[in-house]
GROMACS .gro file of C-alpha atoms in nm:
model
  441
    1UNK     CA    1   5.660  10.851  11.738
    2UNK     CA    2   5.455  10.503  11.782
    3UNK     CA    3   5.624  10.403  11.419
    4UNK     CA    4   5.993  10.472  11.506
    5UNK     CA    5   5.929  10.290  11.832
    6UNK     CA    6   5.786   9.989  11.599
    7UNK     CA    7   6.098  10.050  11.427
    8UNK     CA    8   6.308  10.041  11.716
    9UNK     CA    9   6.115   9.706  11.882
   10UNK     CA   10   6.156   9.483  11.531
   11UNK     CA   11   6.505   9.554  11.482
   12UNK     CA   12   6.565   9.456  11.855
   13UNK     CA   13   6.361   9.166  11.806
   14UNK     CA   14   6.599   9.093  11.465
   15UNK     CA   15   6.874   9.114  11.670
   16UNK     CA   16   6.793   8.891  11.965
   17UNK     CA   17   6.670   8.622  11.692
   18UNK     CA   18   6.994   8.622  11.545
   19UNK     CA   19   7.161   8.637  11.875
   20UNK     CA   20   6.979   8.294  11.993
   21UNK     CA   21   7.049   8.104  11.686
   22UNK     CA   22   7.429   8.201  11.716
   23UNK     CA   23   7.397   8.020  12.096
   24UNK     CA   24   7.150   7.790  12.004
   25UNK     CA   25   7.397   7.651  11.712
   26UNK     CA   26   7.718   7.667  11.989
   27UNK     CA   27   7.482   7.466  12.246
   28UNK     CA   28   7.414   7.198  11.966
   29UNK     CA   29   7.748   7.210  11.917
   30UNK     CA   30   7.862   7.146  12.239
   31UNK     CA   31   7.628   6.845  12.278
   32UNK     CA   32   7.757   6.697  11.937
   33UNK     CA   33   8.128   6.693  12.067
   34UNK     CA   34   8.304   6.971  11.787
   35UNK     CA   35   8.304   7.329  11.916
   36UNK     CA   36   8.124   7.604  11.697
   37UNK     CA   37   7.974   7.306  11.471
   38UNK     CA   38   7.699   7.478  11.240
   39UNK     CA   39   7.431   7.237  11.154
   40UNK     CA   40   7.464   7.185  10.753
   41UNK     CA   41   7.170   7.164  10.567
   42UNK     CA   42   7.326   6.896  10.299
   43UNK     CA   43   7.346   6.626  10.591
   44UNK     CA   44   7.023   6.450  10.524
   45UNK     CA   45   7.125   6.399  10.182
   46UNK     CA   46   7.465   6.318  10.255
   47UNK     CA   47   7.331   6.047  10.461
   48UNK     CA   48   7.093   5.897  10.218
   49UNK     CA   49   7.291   5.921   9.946
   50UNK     CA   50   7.527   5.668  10.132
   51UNK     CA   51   7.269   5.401  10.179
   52UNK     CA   52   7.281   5.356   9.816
   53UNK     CA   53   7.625   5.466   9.664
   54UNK     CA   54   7.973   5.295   9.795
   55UNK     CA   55   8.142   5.569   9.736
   56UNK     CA   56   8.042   5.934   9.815
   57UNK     CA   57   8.273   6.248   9.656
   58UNK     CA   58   8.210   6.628   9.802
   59UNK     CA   59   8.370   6.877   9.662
   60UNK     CA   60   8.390   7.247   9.681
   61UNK     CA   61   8.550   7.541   9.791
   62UNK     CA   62   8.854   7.581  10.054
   63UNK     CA   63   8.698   7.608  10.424
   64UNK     CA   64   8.335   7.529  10.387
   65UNK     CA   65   8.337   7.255  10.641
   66UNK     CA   66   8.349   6.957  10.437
   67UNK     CA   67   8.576   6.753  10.648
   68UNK     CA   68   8.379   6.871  10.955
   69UNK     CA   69   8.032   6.821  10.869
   70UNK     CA   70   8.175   6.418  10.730
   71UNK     CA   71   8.372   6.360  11.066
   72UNK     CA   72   8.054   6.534  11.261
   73UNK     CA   73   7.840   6.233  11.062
   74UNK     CA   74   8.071   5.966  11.073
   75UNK     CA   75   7.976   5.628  11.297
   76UNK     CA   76   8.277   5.526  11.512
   77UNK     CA   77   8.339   5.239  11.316
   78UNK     CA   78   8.474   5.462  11.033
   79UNK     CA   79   8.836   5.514  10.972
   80UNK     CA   80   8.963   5.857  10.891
   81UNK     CA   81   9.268   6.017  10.687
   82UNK     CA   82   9.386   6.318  10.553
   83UNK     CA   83   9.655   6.328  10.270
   84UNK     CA   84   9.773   6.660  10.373
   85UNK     CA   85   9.989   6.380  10.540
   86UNK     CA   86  10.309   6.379  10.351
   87UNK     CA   87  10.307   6.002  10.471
   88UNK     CA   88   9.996   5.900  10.406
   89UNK     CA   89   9.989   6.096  10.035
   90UNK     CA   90  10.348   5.958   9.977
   91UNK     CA   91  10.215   5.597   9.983
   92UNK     CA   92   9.886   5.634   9.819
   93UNK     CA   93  10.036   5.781   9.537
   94UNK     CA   94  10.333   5.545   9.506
   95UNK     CA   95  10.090   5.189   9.618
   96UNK     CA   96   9.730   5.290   9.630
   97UNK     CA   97   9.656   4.912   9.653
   98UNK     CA   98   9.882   4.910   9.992
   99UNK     CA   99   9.743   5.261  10.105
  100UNK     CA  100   9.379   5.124  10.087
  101UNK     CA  101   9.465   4.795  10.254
  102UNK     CA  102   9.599   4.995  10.528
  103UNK     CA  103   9.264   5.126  10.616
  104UNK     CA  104   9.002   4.930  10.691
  105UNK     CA  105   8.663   5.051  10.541
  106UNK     CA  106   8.454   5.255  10.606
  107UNK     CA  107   8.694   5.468  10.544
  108UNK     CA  108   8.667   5.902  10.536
  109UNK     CA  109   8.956   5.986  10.291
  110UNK     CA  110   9.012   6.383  10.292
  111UNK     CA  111   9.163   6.600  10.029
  112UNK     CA  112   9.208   6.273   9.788
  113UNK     CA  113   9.280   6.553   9.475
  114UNK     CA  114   9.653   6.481   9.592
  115UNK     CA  115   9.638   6.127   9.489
  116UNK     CA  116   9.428   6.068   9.215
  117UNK     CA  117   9.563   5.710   9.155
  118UNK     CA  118   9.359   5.602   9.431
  119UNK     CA  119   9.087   5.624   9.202
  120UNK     CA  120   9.132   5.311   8.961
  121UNK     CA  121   9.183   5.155   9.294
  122UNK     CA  122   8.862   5.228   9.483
  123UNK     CA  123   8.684   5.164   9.119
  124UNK     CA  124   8.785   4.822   9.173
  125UNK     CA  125   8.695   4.773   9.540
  126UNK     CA  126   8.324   4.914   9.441
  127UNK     CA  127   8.317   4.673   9.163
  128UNK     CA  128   8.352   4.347   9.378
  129UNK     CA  129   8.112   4.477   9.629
  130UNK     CA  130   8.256   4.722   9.864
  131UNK     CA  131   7.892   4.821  10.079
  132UNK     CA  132   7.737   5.137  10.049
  133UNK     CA  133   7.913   5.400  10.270
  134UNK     CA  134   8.249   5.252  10.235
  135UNK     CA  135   8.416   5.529  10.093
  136UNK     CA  136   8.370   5.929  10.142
  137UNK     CA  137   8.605   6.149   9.983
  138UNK     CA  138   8.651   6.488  10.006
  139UNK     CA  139   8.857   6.753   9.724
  140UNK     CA  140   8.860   7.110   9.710
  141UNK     CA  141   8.953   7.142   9.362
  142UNK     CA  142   8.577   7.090   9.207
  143UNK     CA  143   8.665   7.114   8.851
  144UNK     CA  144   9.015   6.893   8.852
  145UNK     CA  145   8.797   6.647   9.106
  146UNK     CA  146   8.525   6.615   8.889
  147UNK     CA  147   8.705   6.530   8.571
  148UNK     CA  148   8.916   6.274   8.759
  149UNK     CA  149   8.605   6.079   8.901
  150UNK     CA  150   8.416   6.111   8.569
  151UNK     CA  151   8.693   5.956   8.461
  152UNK     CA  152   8.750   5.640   8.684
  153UNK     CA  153   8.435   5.652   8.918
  154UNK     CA  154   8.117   5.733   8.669
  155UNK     CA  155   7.820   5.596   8.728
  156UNK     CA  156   7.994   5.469   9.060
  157UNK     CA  157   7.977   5.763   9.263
  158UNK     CA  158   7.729   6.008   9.420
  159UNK     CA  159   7.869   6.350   9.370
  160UNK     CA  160   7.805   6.642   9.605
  161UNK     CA  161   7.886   7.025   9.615
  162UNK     CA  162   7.904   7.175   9.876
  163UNK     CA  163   7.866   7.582   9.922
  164UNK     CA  164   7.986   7.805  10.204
  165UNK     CA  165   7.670   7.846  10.482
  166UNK     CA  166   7.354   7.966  10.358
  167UNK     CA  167   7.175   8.232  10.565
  168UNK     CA  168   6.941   7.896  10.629
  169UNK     CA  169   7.166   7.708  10.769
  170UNK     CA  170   7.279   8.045  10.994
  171UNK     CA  171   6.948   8.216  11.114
  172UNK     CA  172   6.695   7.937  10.997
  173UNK     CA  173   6.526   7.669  11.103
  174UNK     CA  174   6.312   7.373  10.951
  175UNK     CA  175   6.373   7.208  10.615
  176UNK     CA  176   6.627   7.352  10.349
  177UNK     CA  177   6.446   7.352  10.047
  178UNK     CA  178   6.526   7.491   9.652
  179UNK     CA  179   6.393   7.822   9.575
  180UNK     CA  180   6.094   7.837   9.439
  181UNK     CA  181   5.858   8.172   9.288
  182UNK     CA  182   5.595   7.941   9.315
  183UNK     CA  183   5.358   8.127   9.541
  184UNK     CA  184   5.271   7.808   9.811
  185UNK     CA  185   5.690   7.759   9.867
  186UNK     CA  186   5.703   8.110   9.897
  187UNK     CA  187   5.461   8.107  10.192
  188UNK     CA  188   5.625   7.815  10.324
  189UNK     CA  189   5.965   7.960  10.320
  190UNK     CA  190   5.812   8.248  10.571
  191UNK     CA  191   5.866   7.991  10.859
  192UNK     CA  192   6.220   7.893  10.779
  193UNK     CA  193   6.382   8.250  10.788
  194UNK     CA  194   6.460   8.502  10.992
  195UNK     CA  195   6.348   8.845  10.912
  196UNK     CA  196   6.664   9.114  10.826
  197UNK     CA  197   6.631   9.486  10.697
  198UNK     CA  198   6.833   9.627  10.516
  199UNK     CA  199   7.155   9.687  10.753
  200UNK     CA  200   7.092   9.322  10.851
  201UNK     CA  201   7.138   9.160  10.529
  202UNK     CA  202   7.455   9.390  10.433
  203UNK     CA  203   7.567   9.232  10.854
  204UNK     CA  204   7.545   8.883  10.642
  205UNK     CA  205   7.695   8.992  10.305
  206UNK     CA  206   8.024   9.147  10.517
  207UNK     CA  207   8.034   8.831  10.737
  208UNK     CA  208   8.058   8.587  10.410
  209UNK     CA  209   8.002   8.212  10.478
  210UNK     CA  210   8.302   8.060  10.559
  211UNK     CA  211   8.204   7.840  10.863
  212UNK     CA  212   8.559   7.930  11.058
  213UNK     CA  213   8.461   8.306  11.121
  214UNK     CA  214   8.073   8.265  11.117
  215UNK     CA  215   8.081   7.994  11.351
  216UNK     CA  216   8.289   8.217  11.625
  217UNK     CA  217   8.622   7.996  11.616
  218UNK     CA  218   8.823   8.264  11.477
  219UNK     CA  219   8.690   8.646  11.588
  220UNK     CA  220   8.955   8.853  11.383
  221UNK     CA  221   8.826   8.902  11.065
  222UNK     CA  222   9.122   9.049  10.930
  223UNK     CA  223   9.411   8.771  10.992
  224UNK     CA  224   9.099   8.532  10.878
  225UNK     CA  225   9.076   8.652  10.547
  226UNK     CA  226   9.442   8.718  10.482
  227UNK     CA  227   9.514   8.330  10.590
  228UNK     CA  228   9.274   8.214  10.400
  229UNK     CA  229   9.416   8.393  10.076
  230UNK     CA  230   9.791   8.267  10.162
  231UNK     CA  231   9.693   7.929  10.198
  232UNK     CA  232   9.463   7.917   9.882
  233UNK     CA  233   9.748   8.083   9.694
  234UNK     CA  234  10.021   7.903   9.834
  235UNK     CA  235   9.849   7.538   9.819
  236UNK     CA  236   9.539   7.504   9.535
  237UNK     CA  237   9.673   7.801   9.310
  238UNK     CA  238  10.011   7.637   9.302
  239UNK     CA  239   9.903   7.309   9.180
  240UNK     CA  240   9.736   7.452   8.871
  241UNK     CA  241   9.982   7.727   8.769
  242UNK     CA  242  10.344   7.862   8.827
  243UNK     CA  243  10.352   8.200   9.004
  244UNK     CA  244  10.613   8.406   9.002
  245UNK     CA  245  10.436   8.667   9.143
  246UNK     CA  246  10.208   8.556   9.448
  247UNK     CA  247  10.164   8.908   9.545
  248UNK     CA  248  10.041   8.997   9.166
  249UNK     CA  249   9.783   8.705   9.188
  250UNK     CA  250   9.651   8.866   9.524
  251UNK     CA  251   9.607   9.209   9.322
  252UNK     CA  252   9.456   9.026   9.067
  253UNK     CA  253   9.159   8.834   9.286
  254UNK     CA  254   9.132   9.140   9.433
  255UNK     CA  255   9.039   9.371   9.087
  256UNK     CA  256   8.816   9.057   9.029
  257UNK     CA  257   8.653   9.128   9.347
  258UNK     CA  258   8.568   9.483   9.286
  259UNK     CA  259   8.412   9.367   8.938
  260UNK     CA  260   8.149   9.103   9.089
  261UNK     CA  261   7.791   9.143   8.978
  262UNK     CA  262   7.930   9.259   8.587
  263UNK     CA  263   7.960   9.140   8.290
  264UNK     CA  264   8.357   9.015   8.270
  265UNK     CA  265   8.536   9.228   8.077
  266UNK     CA  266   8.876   9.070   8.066
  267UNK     CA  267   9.113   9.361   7.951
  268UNK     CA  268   8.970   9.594   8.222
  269UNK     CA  269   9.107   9.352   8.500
  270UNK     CA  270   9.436   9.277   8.302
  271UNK     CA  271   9.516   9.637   8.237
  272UNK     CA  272   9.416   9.698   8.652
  273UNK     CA  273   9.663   9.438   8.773
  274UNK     CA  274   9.948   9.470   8.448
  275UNK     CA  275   9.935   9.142   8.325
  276UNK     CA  276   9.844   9.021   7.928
  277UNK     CA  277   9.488   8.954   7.830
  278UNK     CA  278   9.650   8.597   7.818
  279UNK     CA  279   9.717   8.547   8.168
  280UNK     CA  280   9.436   8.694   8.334
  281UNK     CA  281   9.250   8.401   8.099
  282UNK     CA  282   9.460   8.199   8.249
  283UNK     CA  283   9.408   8.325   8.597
  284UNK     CA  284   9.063   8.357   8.589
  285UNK     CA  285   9.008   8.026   8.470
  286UNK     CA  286   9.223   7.907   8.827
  287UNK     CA  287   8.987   8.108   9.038
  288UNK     CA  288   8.662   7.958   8.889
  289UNK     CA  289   8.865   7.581   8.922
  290UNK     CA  290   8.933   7.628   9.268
  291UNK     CA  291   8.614   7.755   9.320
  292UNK     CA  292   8.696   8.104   9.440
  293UNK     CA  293   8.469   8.227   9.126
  294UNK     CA  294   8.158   8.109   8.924
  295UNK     CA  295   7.939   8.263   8.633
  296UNK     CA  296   7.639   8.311   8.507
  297UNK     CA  297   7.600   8.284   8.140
  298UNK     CA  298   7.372   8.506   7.936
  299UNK     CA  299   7.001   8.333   7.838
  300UNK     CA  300   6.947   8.261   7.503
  301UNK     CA  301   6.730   8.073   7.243
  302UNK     CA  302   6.681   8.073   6.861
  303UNK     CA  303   6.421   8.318   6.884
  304UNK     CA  304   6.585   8.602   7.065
  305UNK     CA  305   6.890   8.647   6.865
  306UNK     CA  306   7.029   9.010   6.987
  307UNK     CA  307   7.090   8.901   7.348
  308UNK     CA  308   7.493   8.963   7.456
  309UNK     CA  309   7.727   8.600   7.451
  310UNK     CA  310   7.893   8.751   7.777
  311UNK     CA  311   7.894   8.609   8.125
  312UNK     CA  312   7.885   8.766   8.478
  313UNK     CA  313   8.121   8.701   8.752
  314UNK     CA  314   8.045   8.657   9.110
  315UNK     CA  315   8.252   8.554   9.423
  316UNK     CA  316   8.115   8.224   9.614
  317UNK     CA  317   8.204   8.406   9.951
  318UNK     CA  318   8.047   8.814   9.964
  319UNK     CA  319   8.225   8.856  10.290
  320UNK     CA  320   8.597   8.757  10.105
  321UNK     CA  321   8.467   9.013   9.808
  322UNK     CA  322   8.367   9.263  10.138
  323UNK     CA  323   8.760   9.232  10.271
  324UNK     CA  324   8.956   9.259   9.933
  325UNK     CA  325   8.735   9.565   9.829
  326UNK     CA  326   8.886   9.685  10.195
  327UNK     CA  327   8.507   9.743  10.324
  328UNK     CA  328   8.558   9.717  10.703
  329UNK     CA  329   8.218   9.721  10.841
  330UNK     CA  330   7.867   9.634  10.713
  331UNK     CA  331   7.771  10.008  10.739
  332UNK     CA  332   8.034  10.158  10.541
  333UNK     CA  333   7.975   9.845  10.263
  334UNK     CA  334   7.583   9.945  10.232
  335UNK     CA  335   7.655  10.254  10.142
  336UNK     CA  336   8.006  10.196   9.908
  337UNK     CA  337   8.038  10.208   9.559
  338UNK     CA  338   8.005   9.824   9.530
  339UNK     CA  339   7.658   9.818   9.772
  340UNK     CA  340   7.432   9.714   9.463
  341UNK     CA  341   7.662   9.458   9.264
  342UNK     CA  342   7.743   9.298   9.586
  343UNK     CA  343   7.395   9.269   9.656
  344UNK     CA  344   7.340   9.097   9.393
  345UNK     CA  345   7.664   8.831   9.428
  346UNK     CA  346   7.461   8.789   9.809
  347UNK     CA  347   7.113   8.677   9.634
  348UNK     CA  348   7.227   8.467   9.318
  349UNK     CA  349   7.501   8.274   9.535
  350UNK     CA  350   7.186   8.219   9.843
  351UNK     CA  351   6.924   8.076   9.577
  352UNK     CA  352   7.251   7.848   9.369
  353UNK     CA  353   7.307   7.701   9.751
  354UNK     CA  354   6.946   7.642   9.816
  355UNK     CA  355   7.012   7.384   9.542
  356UNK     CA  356   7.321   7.253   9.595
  357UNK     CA  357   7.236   7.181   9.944
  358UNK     CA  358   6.951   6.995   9.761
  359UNK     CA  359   7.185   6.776   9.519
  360UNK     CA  360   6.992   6.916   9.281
  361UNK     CA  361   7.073   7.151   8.952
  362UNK     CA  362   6.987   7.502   8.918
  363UNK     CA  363   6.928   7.614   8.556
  364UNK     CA  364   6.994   8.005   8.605
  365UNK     CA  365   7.048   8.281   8.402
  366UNK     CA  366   7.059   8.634   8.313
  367UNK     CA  367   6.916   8.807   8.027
  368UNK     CA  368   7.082   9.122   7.801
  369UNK     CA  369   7.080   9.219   7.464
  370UNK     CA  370   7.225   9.477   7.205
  371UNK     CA  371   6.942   9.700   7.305
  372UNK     CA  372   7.038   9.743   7.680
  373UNK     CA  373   6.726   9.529   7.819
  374UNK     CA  374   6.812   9.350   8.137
  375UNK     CA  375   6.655   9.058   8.410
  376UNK     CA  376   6.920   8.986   8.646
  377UNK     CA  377   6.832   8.649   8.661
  378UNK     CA  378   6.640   8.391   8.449
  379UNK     CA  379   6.566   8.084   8.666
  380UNK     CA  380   6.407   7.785   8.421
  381UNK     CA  381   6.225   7.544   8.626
  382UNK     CA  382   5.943   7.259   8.522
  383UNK     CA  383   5.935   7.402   8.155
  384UNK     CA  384   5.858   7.779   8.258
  385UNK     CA  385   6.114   8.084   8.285
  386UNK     CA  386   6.091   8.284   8.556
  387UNK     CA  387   6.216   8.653   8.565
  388UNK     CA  388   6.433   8.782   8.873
  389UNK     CA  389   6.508   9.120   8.979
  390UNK     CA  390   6.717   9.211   9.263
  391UNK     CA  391   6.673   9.586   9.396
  392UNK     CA  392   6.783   9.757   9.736
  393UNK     CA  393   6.418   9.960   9.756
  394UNK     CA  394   6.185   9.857   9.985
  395UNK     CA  395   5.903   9.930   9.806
  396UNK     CA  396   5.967   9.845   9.446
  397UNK     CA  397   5.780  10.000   9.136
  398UNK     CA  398   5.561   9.804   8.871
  399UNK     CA  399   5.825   9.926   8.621
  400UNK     CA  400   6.083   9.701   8.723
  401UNK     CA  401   5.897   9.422   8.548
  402UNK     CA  402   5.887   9.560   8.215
  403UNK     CA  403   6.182   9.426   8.106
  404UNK     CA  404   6.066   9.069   8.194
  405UNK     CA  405   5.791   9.055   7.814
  406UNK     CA  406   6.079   9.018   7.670
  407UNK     CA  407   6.092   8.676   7.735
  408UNK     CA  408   5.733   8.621   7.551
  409UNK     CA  409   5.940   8.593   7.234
  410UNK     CA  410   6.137   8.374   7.348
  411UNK     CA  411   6.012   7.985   7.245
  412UNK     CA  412   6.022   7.881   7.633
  413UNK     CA  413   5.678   7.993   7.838
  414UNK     CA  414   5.704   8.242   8.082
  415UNK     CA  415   5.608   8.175   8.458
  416UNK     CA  416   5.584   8.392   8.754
  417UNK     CA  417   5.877   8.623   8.797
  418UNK     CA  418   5.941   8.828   9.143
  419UNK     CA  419   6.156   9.122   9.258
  420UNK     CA  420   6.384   9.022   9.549
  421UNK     CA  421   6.408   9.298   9.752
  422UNK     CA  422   6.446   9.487  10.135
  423UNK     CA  423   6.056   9.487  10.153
  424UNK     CA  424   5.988   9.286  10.532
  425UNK     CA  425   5.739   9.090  10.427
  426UNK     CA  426   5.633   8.861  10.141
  427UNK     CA  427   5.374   9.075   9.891
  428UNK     CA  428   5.271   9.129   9.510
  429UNK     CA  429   5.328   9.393   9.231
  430UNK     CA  430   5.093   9.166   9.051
  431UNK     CA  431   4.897   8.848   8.974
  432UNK     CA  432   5.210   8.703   8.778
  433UNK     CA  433   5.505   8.860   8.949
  434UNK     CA  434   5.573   8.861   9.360
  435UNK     CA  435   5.836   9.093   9.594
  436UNK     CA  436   6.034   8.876   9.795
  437UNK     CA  437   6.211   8.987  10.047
  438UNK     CA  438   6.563   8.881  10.017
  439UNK     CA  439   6.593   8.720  10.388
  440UNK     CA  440   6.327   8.502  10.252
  441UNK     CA  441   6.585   8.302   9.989
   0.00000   0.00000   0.00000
């Protein structure tokens, strides 16, 4: 009886934590003049970066709050404009040179993917001396951004990514900082969490990142989600391919979505939607542009030669995964068909933001080969490869590190590995491998 009411008292001390930061964030909000205005852990470096680069160029996925967190940062001084403006995107495509004298810097130019000839233009401006800060630019097509301002802007421009909200920046506090399975950031990450079982980490799987619904600004979750589809299909997807279809497309992200967390087998979603090997390629390839999808590719080296060449696919929102797998509350998704793989897309996408929000690179993995041995994730960091399993147990086994000698042959060292898993607290299987409790990432 004592137990269940210890139970009973920590998940009612779970919820009021999460409760308070949801005000606390509104309350900061309200002070800082926008409404439902989620702290963003990338701000310090977004602010740095632009004492030292004239030009500053986020990208990433539809939604995430880049425009918000730059006009939440921006000094009064600084001009702002969008080119979802027919106007404004009519002239900076047909006089750039006019366009840019037309506002003064520093200037916050959004969605700038629909003009990319204000790039040679703004190269030019750096070049005789625009001042750090002058230009921030913001394009939700990271792929088709990146190639333009390699292109015209390299070595010009500081380049930033930016992810959906980590559960950091939602039921945290203190310093953001990369994930780490060494065993003194481990510690320190303790007192930057909140503490979540296991029906409160599948609560922040089904609510997904996008700041609009997390925030509170839009409560249906339903008419959310399906706007957010319509828009992405009928604005980024059209720019990179012809639809005839949009409907088909929708089917199609959606028998991607019930395929996250597995290796990407490219026939099985073709034959599922009706389309030719060719074009689901070809669609694929627009839903890891636009940032809707991202991979992780198998590890490799010399020495281990029977490990599989395929990647795995993963959604960057698990909440837009949640609502096209039709999963309509967190309690029915724990327990669905998709409760492990989705699990999985929750943890590799939370430790790949932990970085981005960073500016830094994460050089992750998975492991496989012929002979069905598996680490969900390989995570290579200062010359050492460390091992990552994800499991839904609370109380993991020593045999789910077996698998993780493998790497021994490999001509890389091996490090500390961990299990990430629904166990509350931060413990040890082992001298050389940890259980981290996913809430901890």
């Amino acid at each position: 009886m004592a137990y269940n009411m210890e139970l009973l008292i920590n998940f009612i001390l779970d919820k009021t934590e999460w409760l308070a930061k949801i005000r606390m964030n509104r309350i900061l909000a309200k002070g800082g003049g926008l409404m439902n205005y989620i702290k963003r852990d990338i701000e310090n470096k977004i602010l740095s970066l632009s004492q030292e680069y004239a030009c500053l160029l986020i990208t990433g996925p539809r939604q995430v709050g880049k425009t918000t967190v730059l006009r939440q940062l921006m000094s009064a001084e600084r001009s702002y404009v969008t080119l979802d403006d027919m106007e404004e995107r009519r002239l900076a495509k047909q006089d750039p040179a006019l366009f840019l004298q037309m506002h003064d810097l520093p200037v916050l130019i959004d969605e700038v993917q629909y003009a990319p000839e204000l790039f040679s233009y703004i190269k030019i401006a750096i070049d005789n001396g625009a001042a750090p800060g002058s230009f921030w630019l913001t394009g939700s097509q990271a792929f088709h951004m990146m190639e333009l301002a390699q292109e015209s802007l390299a070595g010009r421009t500081a380049l930033l990514h930016m992810p959906g909200l980590s559960q950091h920046e939602v039921y945290g506090s203190g310093e953001s900082r990369p994930f780490s399975v060494e065993l003194k950031e481990l510690k320190a990450r303790r007192t930057t969490g909140t503490s979540a079982n296991l029906e409160g980490i599948y609560q922040r799987i089904w609510q997904g990142s996008l700041p609009g619904y997390v925030s509170g600004k839009f409560t249906d979750r339903n008419v959310f989600y399906s706007s957010y589809l319509q828009t992405y299909i009928d604005r980024d997807v059209s720019e990179l391919v012809a639809l005839a279809d949009k409907l088909l497309f929708q089917d199609f992200i959606r028998a991607a979505a019930c395929r996250v967390g597995q290796m990407l087998n490219i026939h099985d979603i073709a034959l599922d939607v009706g389309v030719s090997d060719d074009t689901a390629k070809r669609w694929l390839q627009v839903l890891e542009k636009s940032d809707i999808i991202f991979y992780l590719r198998p590890y490799s080296n010399n020495l281990l030669k029977r490990t599989v060449k395929t990647p795995k696919m993963y959604f960057f929102d698990t909440g837009l995964v949640a609502y096209l797998t039709r999963y309509s509350s967190p309690d029915i998704l724990q327990n669905g068909a998709i409760n492990g793989a989705i699990l999985e897309n929750y943890v590799v996408s939370e430790i790949l933001k932990s970085y981005q929000n960073n500016a830094q690179d994460c050089l992750l993995w998975y492991y496989r080969d012929k002979s069905s041995n598996e680490i969900d994730m390989v995570m290579e960091s200062d010359g050492q490869l460390h091992p990552l399993e994800i499991k839904r147990s609370v109380n993991p086994g020593s045999e789910l590190v077996g698998a993780f000698s493998i790497l021994d042959k490999g001509a890389v060292p091996r490090g500390t590995g961990a299990v990430l898993c629904m166990r509350p607290e931060l413990s040890a299987i082992n001298a050389q491998n940890y259980i981290v409790p996913v809430w901890m990432i």
